[in-house]
Coordinates of N, CA and C in Angstrom, one line a residue:
P1 N 107.9 5.4 144.7 CA 108.7 5.0 146.2 C 109.6 3.8 145.9
G2 N 110.8 4.0 146.3 CA 111.6 2.8 146.9 C 111.6 1.6 146.8
D3 N 113.6 0.8 146.3 CA 113.1 -0.9 145.9 C 112.2 -1.2 147.1
D4 N 113.4 -0.2 147.9 CA 112.6 -1.3 149.3 C 111.6 -1.5 150.0
V5 N 110.9 -1.0 149.5 CA 109.1 -1.0 149.4 C 108.0 -2.3 149.5
L6 N 107.7 -2.0 149.8 CA 106.0 -3.9 149.8 C 105.1 -3.1 150.3
P7 N 105.0 -3.1 148.6 CA 103.3 -2.7 147.2 C 102.7 -3.1 149.1
A8 N 101.3 -3.1 149.0 CA 100.6 -3.0 149.4 C 99.3 -4.4 148.8
R9 N 99.9 -4.5 147.0 CA 98.7 -5.4 146.9 C 99.8 -6.9 147.5
L10 N 101.4 -6.3 146.9 CA 102.0 -7.5 147.0 C 102.3 -8.2 149.1
G11 N 102.1 -7.2 149.5 CA 101.8 -7.6 151.1 C 100.7 -7.7 151.5
K12 N 99.3 -7.3 150.8 CA 98.0 -8.5 151.0 C 97.8 -9.8 150.4
S13 N 99.1 -9.8 149.3 CA 98.9 -11.6 148.6 C 99.9 -12.8 149.7
L14 N 101.1 -11.1 150.2 CA 102.0 -12.6 151.4 C 100.9 -12.7 152.5
M15 N 100.1 -12.1 152.8 CA 99.8 -12.7 153.6 C 98.9 -13.4 153.6
S16 N 97.5 -13.5 152.8 CA 97.1 -14.8 152.5 C 98.0 -15.8 151.8
A17 N 98.5 -15.0 151.1 CA 99.3 -17.0 150.7 C 100.0 -18.1 152.2
Y18 N 100.7 -17.1 153.4 CA 100.7 -17.6 154.2 C 99.8 -17.7 155.1
E19 N 99.0 -17.9 155.1 CA 98.2 -18.5 155.9 C 97.7 -19.9 155.3
A20 N 98.1 -19.7 153.9 CA 96.9 -20.3 153.1 C 98.2 -22.4 153.5
L21 N 99.7 -21.4 153.7 CA 100.6 -22.4 153.6 C 100.7 -23.9 155.2
Q22 N 100.9 -25.1 155.0 CA 100.8 -26.0 156.0 C 102.2 -25.5 157.0
P23 N 102.3 -26.1 157.9 CA 103.6 -26.4 158.2 C 105.1 -25.8 158.2
P24 N 105.6 -27.1 156.9 CA 106.7 -26.5 156.6 C 106.5 -25.3 155.6
G25 N 105.7 -25.2 155.0 CA 105.5 -24.2 153.8 C 105.6 -22.9 154.5
R26 N 104.7 -22.6 155.8 CA 105.7 -22.1 156.7 C 107.3 -21.2 157.4
L27 N 107.3 -22.6 157.8 CA 108.6 -22.3 157.8 C 109.4 -21.7 156.9
G28 N 109.1 -22.6 155.6 CA 109.5 -22.1 154.9 C 110.1 -20.9 154.8
F29 N 109.4 -20.4 154.8 CA 108.5 -18.5 154.2 C 109.3 -17.6 156.0
L30 N 109.4 -17.9 156.8 CA 109.6 -17.7 158.1 C 111.7 -17.6 157.6
S31 N 111.8 -19.2 158.0 CA 113.5 -19.3 156.8 C 114.0 -18.4 156.6
I32 N 113.9 -17.9 155.3 CA 113.7 -17.1 154.6 C 113.8 -16.3 155.1
L33 N 112.9 -15.4 155.3 CA 113.2 -14.0 156.5 C 113.4 -13.8 156.9
A34 N 114.1 -14.9 158.3 CA 115.0 -14.4 158.7 C 116.7 -14.5 158.7
R35 N 116.8 -15.0 157.0 CA 117.7 -14.5 156.6 C 118.8 -13.2 156.1
Q36 N 117.4 -12.3 155.5 CA 117.7 -10.7 155.7 C 117.9 -10.1 156.0
D37 N 119.5 -10.3 156.6 CA 120.5 -9.6 157.4 C 121.0 -8.6 156.9
V38 N 121.5 -7.3 157.9 CA 122.4 -6.0 157.4 C 123.6 -6.5 156.3
D39 N 124.2 -5.5 155.8 CA 124.7 -5.2 155.2 C 126.2 -4.7 155.6
L40 N 126.6 -6.1 156.1 CA 128.3 -5.5 157.1 C 129.1 -5.1 157.1
S41 N 128.9 -4.4 155.8 CA 130.3 -3.8 154.6 C 129.2 -2.3 154.4
T42 N 128.4 -2.4 154.6 CA 127.1 -0.7 154.4 C 127.8 -0.7 156.2
V43 N 127.6 -1.4 157.2 CA 127.2 -1.6 158.6 C 129.1 -0.4 158.2
R44 N 130.1 -1.3 158.1 CA 131.2 -1.2 159.0 C 132.2 -0.1 157.8
R45 N 131.5 0.2 156.8 CA 132.1 1.5 155.5 C 130.3 3.1 157.2
S46 N 129.4 2.4 158.0 CA 128.7 4.2 157.8 C 129.1 4.2 159.3
C47 N 130.2 3.0 159.9 CA 131.0 3.0 160.8 C 132.6 3.6 160.8
Q48 N 133.4 3.4 159.8 CA 133.9 4.4 160.0 C 134.1 6.2 159.6
N49 N 132.3 6.1 158.8 CA 131.9 8.0 158.4 C 131.9 8.1 159.8
L50 N 131.2 7.7 160.1 CA 131.5 8.8 161.1 C 132.0 8.8 163.2
L51 N 133.3 7.7 162.8 CA 134.4 7.7 163.7 C 134.9 9.2 163.1
A52 N 135.1 9.2 162.2 CA 136.1 9.4 161.1 C 135.1 11.8 161.5
A53 N 133.9 11.6 160.7 CA 133.7 13.2 161.7 C 133.9 12.8 163.3
E54 N 133.5 12.5 164.6 CA 134.0 12.3 165.5 C 134.8 13.3 165.5
D55 N 135.7 12.4 164.8 CA 137.6 13.2 165.1 C 137.8 13.9 164.6
D56 N 137.1 14.9 163.1 CA 137.4 16.1 162.7 C 136.3 17.0 163.3
C57 N 136.0 16.3 164.3 CA 134.5 17.9 165.3 C 134.0 17.7 163.9
R58 N 133.3 17.2 163.0 CA 132.5 17.6 162.1 C 130.9 17.4 162.6
A59 N 130.3 18.6 163.5 CA 128.9 18.3 163.9 C 127.6 17.0 163.2
A60 N 127.3 18.4 161.4 CA 126.4 18.1 160.5 C 126.6 16.8 159.9
A61 N 128.2 16.8 159.6 CA 128.7 15.4 158.9 C 128.8 14.2 160.6
S62 N 128.7 14.4 161.9 CA 128.6 13.1 162.3 C 126.8 12.8 162.5
L63 N 126.1 14.0 162.4 CA 124.6 13.7 162.5 C 123.8 12.3 161.5
R64 N 124.8 13.2 160.0 CA 124.4 12.8 159.0 C 124.6 11.3 158.5
A65 N 126.6 10.6 159.1 CA 126.8 9.5 160.2 C 126.1 8.8 160.7
R66 N 125.3 8.8 161.4 CA 124.8 8.1 162.5 C 123.1 7.5 162.0
G67 N 122.3 9.0 161.3 CA 121.3 8.6 160.8 C 122.2 7.2 159.4
A68 N 122.9 7.4 158.4 CA 123.3 6.1 157.6 C 123.6 5.2 158.7
L69 N 124.0 5.2 159.9 CA 124.0 4.6 160.4 C 122.9 3.3 161.0
R70 N 122.2 4.3 161.6 CA 121.2 3.3 161.9 C 120.0 2.7 161.2
E71 N 119.8 3.8 159.4 CA 119.3 2.9 158.7 C 119.9 1.5 157.7
A72 N 121.3 1.7 158.4 CA 121.7 0.5 158.2 C 122.3 -0.7 159.0
L73 N 121.8 -0.4 160.3 CA 121.1 -1.3 160.5 C 120.3 -2.1 161.7
E74 N 119.1 -1.3 160.2 CA 117.7 -2.3 160.1 C 118.1 -3.0 158.9
P75 N 117.4 -4.2 159.8 CA 117.9 -5.6 158.4 C 115.9 -5.4 157.7
P76 N 116.1 -5.8 156.3 CA 115.2 -5.6 155.6 C 114.0 -6.6 156.3
S77 N 114.3 -7.7 157.1 CA 113.1 -8.2 157.9 C 112.4 -8.1 158.1
E78 N 113.5 -6.4 158.7 CA 112.2 -5.4 160.1 C 111.7 -4.0 159.0
R79 N 111.5 -4.5 157.3 CA 111.5 -3.5 156.9 C 110.3 -5.1 156.4
I80 N 110.0 -5.8 155.9 CA 109.2 -6.7 155.7 C 108.0 -6.9 156.5
I81 N 108.5 -6.9 158.3 CA 107.2 -6.7 159.2 C 106.9 -4.9 159.2
G82 N 107.3 -4.3 158.8 CA 106.8 -3.1 159.0 C 105.7 -2.9 158.1
R83 N 106.2 -3.4 157.3 CA 105.2 -2.4 156.3 C 103.8 -3.9 156.3
L84 N 104.0 -5.4 156.6 CA 103.4 -5.9 156.8 C 102.4 -5.3 157.9
A85 N 102.3 -4.9 159.2 CA 102.0 -4.0 159.4 C 101.4 -3.1 159.7
Q86 N 101.0 -2.5 158.4 CA 100.6 -1.2 158.2 C 98.6 -1.9 157.0
Q87 N 99.0 -3.0 157.2 CA 98.2 -3.4 156.1 C 96.9 -4.4 157.3
P88 N 95.5 -4.2 156.9 CA 94.7 -4.7 157.3 C 94.5 -5.3 158.1
G89 N 94.0 -5.6 159.3 CA 94.6 -6.7 159.9 C 95.7 -7.5 159.8
G90 N 97.4 -6.5 159.6 CA 98.7 -7.1 159.6 C 99.7 -7.3 161.8
L91 N 98.8 -6.2 161.9 CA 99.2 -6.8 163.3 C 98.4 -8.3 164.0
R92 N 97.7 -8.7 163.7 CA 96.9 -10.0 163.8 C 97.6 -10.9 163.6
F93 N 97.9 -10.3 162.3 CA 98.9 -11.6 161.4 C 101.0 -11.7 161.8
L94 N 100.7 -10.6 162.5 CA 101.8 -11.2 162.4 C 102.4 -11.7 163.8
V95 N 101.2 -11.5 164.7 CA 101.1 -12.1 166.6 C 101.4 -13.7 165.7
A96 N 100.0 -13.7 164.7 CA 100.1 -15.7 164.6 C 102.1 -15.6 164.0
M97 N 102.2 -15.0 163.4 CA 103.1 -15.6 162.9 C 104.0 -15.6 163.8
R98 N 103.9 -15.5 164.7 CA 105.5 -15.1 165.5 C 105.2 -16.4 167.0
A99 N 104.3 -17.0 166.4 CA 103.4 -18.0 167.1 C 103.9 -19.2 166.2
D100 N 103.9 -19.4 165.5 CA 104.5 -20.0 164.0 C 106.1 -20.4 164.9
L101 N 106.5 -19.6 164.3 CA 108.0 -18.9 164.8 C 108.7 -20.0 166.5
L102 N 107.7 -19.3 167.6 CA 108.0 -19.4 168.5 C 107.7 -21.5 168.8
S103 N 106.8 -22.0 168.1 CA 106.3 -23.5 168.2 C 107.4 -23.7 167.2
A104 N 108.2 -23.3 166.2 CA 109.3 -23.6 165.5 C 110.4 -23.8 166.5
L105 N 110.9 -23.1 167.6 CA 112.1 -22.9 168.3 C 112.0 -24.0 168.9
A106 N 110.7 -23.8 169.5 CA 109.7 -24.7 171.3 C 110.3 -26.3 170.6
Q107 N 110.8 -26.5 168.7 CA 110.5 -28.1 168.7 C 109.0 -28.8 169.6
R108 N 107.9 -27.9 169.1 CA 106.6 -28.7 169.3 C 105.2 -28.7 168.4
G109 N 104.9 -29.6 168.3 CA 104.0 -29.3 166.8 C 104.4 -29.4 166.1
P110 N 103.4 -29.3 164.7 CA 103.5 -30.1 164.0 C 104.6 -29.2 163.3
F111 N 105.3 -28.0 163.5 CA 106.8 -27.6 163.1 C 107.7 -28.4 163.5
A112 N 107.8 -29.3 164.4 CA 109.2 -29.8 165.0 C 109.8 -31.2 163.9
E113 N 108.9 -30.7 162.9 CA 109.3 -31.5 161.0 C 109.0 -31.0 160.3
A114 N 109.7 -29.6 160.3 CA 108.8 -28.6 159.2 C 110.4 -28.4 159.0
A115 N 110.0 -27.8 157.1 CA 111.8 -27.5 157.4 C 112.3 -26.4 156.4
P116 N 113.3 -25.9 156.0 CA 113.2 -24.6 155.7 C 113.1 -25.2 153.6
P117 N 113.5 -24.2 152.6 CA 113.3 -24.1 151.9 C 114.8 -24.9 151.6
S118 N 114.3 -25.3 150.0 CA 115.9 -26.2 149.4 C 117.2 -24.4 149.2
P119 N 118.3 -25.2 149.3 CA 119.4 -23.9 149.1 C 119.3 -23.9 147.7
S120 N 118.6 -24.1 146.8 CA 118.3 -23.6 145.5 C 117.6 -22.4 145.4
L121 N 117.0 -22.5 146.0 CA 116.1 -21.4 146.7 C 116.7 -20.0 147.2
S122 N 117.3 -19.6 147.1 CA 118.0 -18.7 147.9 C 117.7 -17.4 148.4
P123 N 117.7 -16.2 148.9 CA 117.2 -15.7 148.7 C 117.8 -13.8 148.1
P124 N 117.1 -13.5 147.8 CA 117.7 -11.8 147.4 C 119.0 -11.5 147.8
A125 N 119.6 -10.7 147.5 CA 120.4 -9.9 148.0 C 119.2 -8.8 149.1
A126 N 120.2 -8.5 150.4 CA 119.5 -7.5 150.7 C 119.3 -6.2 150.7
G127 N 118.5 -5.1 150.7 CA 117.9 -3.8 150.1 C 116.7 -3.8 149.8
S128 N 115.8 -5.2 149.3 CA 114.9 -5.2 148.2 C 114.5 -5.9 149.0
S129 N 112.3 -5.2 149.5 CA 112.1 -5.5 150.3 C 111.0 -6.8 149.9
A130 N 110.6 -6.1 148.5 CA 109.7 -6.6 147.8 C 110.6 -7.5 146.9
A131 N 111.4 -7.3 146.5 CA 112.0 -8.7 146.3 C 112.5 -9.7 147.1
T132 N 112.4 -9.8 148.5 CA 112.7 -10.8 149.1 C 111.7 -11.2 149.7
A133 N 110.3 -10.2 149.9 CA 109.0 -11.2 149.7 C 108.5 -11.5 149.4
A134 N 109.0 -11.7 148.0 CA 108.2 -12.6 146.9 C 109.2 -14.1 146.8
A135 N 110.1 -13.5 146.2 CA 111.5 -15.1 146.8 C 110.8 -15.6 147.9
A136 N 110.3 -15.0 149.0 CA 110.2 -16.1 150.4 C 108.4 -16.9 150.9
T137 N 108.2 -16.1 148.8 CA 106.9 -16.5 149.4 C 107.0 -18.2 147.8
A138 N 107.3 -17.9 147.5 CA 108.3 -19.5 146.2 C 108.7 -20.1 146.4
A139 N 109.8 -19.8 147.8 CA 110.9 -20.5 148.0 C 109.5 -21.4 149.6
A140 N 108.4 -21.1 149.9 CA 107.5 -21.6 151.3 C 106.6 -22.3 151.0
A141 N 106.5 -22.4 148.8 CA 105.3 -23.3 148.5 C 106.3 -24.3 147.9
A142 N 107.3 -23.9 148.0 CA 108.5 -24.8 147.0 C 108.4 -26.0 148.9
A143 N 108.4 -25.9 150.0 CA 108.8 -26.1 151.2 C 108.3 -27.3 151.1
E144 N 106.5 -26.6 151.2 CA 105.8 -27.1 151.3 C 105.4 -28.3 150.2
A145 N 105.4 -28.2 148.8 CA 105.5 -29.3 148.1 C 106.5 -30.0 148.3
G146 N 107.3 -30.0 149.1 CA 108.2 -31.5 149.7 C 110.1 -31.1 148.9
S147 N 109.9 -30.2 148.5 CA 112.0 -30.1 148.6 C 112.4 -29.9 149.0
V148 N 112.2 -30.0 149.9 CA 113.1 -29.7 151.9 C 114.1 -30.9 152.5
A149 N 114.5 -29.7 153.6 CA 115.7 -30.9 153.6 C 115.3 -30.9 155.2
S150 N 115.2 -31.1 156.7 CA 115.0 -30.8 157.9 C 116.2 -30.2 157.5
P151 N 115.9 -29.2 158.8 CA 116.4 -28.7 159.7 C 116.8 -29.0 160.9
L152 N 116.0 -29.2 161.0 CA 116.9 -30.3 162.2 C 116.6 -31.7 162.7
A153 N 117.9 -32.1 161.6 CA 118.4 -33.4 161.0 C 119.5 -34.2 162.3
A154 N 120.2 -32.8 163.0 CA 121.3 -33.2 163.3 C 120.6 -33.7 164.9
E155 N 122.2 -34.6 165.7 CA 121.7 -34.9 166.7 C 120.7 -34.1 168.2
G156 N 119.9 -34.7 168.3 CA 119.6 -33.2 169.6 C 118.8 -32.8 169.4
G157 N 118.3 -32.2 168.8 CA 117.1 -31.4 168.1 C 117.4 -30.0 167.3
E158 N 118.7 -30.0 167.2 CA 119.3 -28.8 166.7 C 119.7 -28.4 165.1
A159 N 119.6 -27.7 164.8 CA 119.8 -27.4 163.1 C 121.3 -28.3 163.0
G160 N 120.4 -28.7 161.2 CA 122.0 -29.5 161.5 C 122.7 -28.8 160.4
E161 N 124.0 -29.3 160.1 CA 124.9 -28.5 159.1 C 124.8 -28.1 157.4
G162 N 125.7 -27.2 156.7 CA 124.8 -26.7 155.9 C 124.2 -25.9 155.4
E163 N 123.5 -25.5 154.8 CA 123.8 -23.1 154.3 C 122.4 -23.1 155.0
W164 N 121.1 -24.3 155.0 CA 120.5 -23.9 156.0 C 119.9 -24.2 157.3
G165 N 121.3 -25.1 158.1 CA 121.1 -25.7 159.2 C 122.3 -24.9 160.0
E166 N 123.1 -24.9 159.3 CA 124.3 -23.7 161.1 C 123.7 -22.6 160.5
G167 N 123.1 -22.3 162.2 CA 123.1 -21.4 162.5 C 121.2 -20.4 162.8
L168 N 121.0 -22.1 162.4 CA 119.4 -21.5 161.5 C 118.7 -21.1 162.8
R169 N 119.0 -22.0 164.0 CA 117.8 -21.4 164.8 C 117.7 -20.7 165.2
E170 N 119.3 -19.9 165.6 CA 119.8 -18.4 166.1 C 119.6 -17.2 165.3
R171 N 118.9 -17.4 163.7 CA 118.2 -17.0 162.6 C 117.0 -16.1 163.3
W172 N 116.7 -18.1 163.6 CA 115.4 -17.6 164.0 C 114.6 -16.7 166.1
R173 N 115.6 -17.1 166.0 CA 116.4 -16.4 168.0 C 116.1 -15.0 167.4
A174 N 116.8 -14.4 166.2 CA 116.6 -13.1 165.9 C 115.6 -12.2 165.1
L175 N 115.4 -13.0 164.8 CA 113.8 -12.9 163.9 C 112.8 -12.3 164.9
D176 N 112.9 -13.9 166.1 CA 111.5 -13.7 167.0 C 111.8 -12.3 168.3
G177 N 113.6 -12.1 168.4 CA 113.9 -10.5 168.2 C 113.0 -9.9 168.5
S178 N 112.6 -9.6 166.6 CA 112.5 -8.6 165.8 C 111.5 -7.5 166.7
L179 N 110.4 -8.9 165.8 CA 109.2 -9.2 166.1 C 108.7 -8.9 167.3
R180 N 108.9 -9.4 168.8 CA 109.4 -8.5 169.8 C 109.6 -7.0 170.3
R181 N 110.2 -7.6 169.9 CA 110.7 -5.4 170.1 C 109.8 -4.9 169.6
L182 N 109.4 -4.8 167.7 CA 108.9 -4.5 167.2 C 107.0 -4.0 167.9
L183 N 106.2 -5.4 167.6 CA 105.4 -5.1 168.3 C 105.1 -4.6 169.9
S184 N 105.9 -4.8 170.4 CA 105.8 -4.2 172.0 C 106.0 -3.0 172.5
T185 N 106.3 -1.8 170.8 CA 106.1 -0.9 170.4 C 104.7 0.0 169.9
W186 N 104.0 -1.6 169.3 CA 103.1 -1.1 168.1 C 101.8 -1.7 169.5
F187 N 102.1 -2.0 170.5 CA 100.8 -2.3 171.7 C 101.1 -1.6 172.7
D188 N 100.2 0.1 172.8 CA 100.6 0.4 173.5 C 98.4 0.6 173.7
Q189 N 99.3 2.5 174.7 CA 97.3 2.2 175.2 C 96.9 3.7 173.2
G190 N 97.6 3.9 172.6 CA 97.2 4.4 172.2 C 96.4 3.3 170.6
L191 N 96.3 1.7 171.3 CA 95.9 0.9 169.9 C 94.3 1.3 171.4
L192 N 93.7 1.1 172.4 CA 93.4 1.4 172.8 C 92.0 2.3 172.5
K193 N 90.6 1.9 172.3 CA 89.4 2.8 172.4 C 88.9 3.2 173.6
L194 N 88.5 4.1 173.9 CA 86.9 3.8 175.0 C 85.9 4.3 174.7
E195 N 85.5 3.6 175.4 CA 83.7 4.5 175.7 C 83.0 3.6 177.1
P196 N 82.8 5.0 176.6 CA 81.9 5.2 178.5 C 81.4 4.0 178.6
L197 N 81.4 3.2 179.9 CA 80.5 1.8 179.8 C 79.1 2.5 180.4
S198 N 78.6 1.9 180.2 CA 76.7 2.7 180.2 C 75.5 1.1 179.9
W199 N 74.5 1.6 180.5 CA 73.4 0.0 180.2 C 73.0 -0.7 178.8
E200 N 73.6 0.5 178.6 CA 72.9 0.6 177.1 C 73.4 -0.3 175.9
T201 N 75.8 0.4 176.6 CA 77.0 -0.4 176.0 C 77.4 -1.7 176.0
S202 N 76.5 -2.4 176.9 CA 77.2 -3.7 177.5 C 76.2 -5.2 177.7
P203 N 76.6 -5.6 177.8 CA 75.9 -6.9 177.2 C 74.6 -6.5 177.9
A204 N 75.0 -6.1 179.5 CA 73.6 -6.5 180.0 C 71.9 -5.5 179.2
G205 N 72.7 -4.6 178.1 CA 71.1 -4.2 177.7 C 70.6 -5.2 176.9
L206 N 71.4 -6.4 177.0 CA 70.5 -7.0 176.1 C 70.0 -7.5 176.9
L207 N 69.4 -7.9 178.0 CA 68.4 -8.2 179.5 C 67.5 -7.2 179.5
G208 N 67.9 -6.4 178.8 CA 66.5 -5.1 178.9 C 65.3 -5.8 178.1

């Protein structure tokens, strides 16, 4: 498997570790995950290759360039979310994780005072989902231990200035957008299990 694959065992450990964290640790993990964005140099290069192929009317090269661009536009955070969705109970976990994220965005509940990890725990370069997930888990543990600074320190509740403050709320919103979009594609009629309704299969059978 490639370097960007999140191993099943790591995915299970990550989910267990996240669920055991308190709000500061959870928000630390989410902040690391939200910063895993696309590589702009790769996106720029893919766009140039596509435009060049279109200008030269090379159909095969254009199709390859479109595929490369689609791949470049998928942030590592979405690849991690996709791997987590494949775990047993993964969809339930992602729904709960999004609820934590929405709480942070709304500044209500315990997340209003939660904090992202220290700047010394910078995330790894994009491209390795396993390394990113491991770093996020470690950073979340550090956040829960208290070695953090509040992302909501600025006046009016907005994220403060600095590496973890500037634009952090927008990154949370972008991560929520990814979660909302991916969950909406997974929750459809294909997840429903249809069974015939009868006296035996309904709670009424208990009355018999």
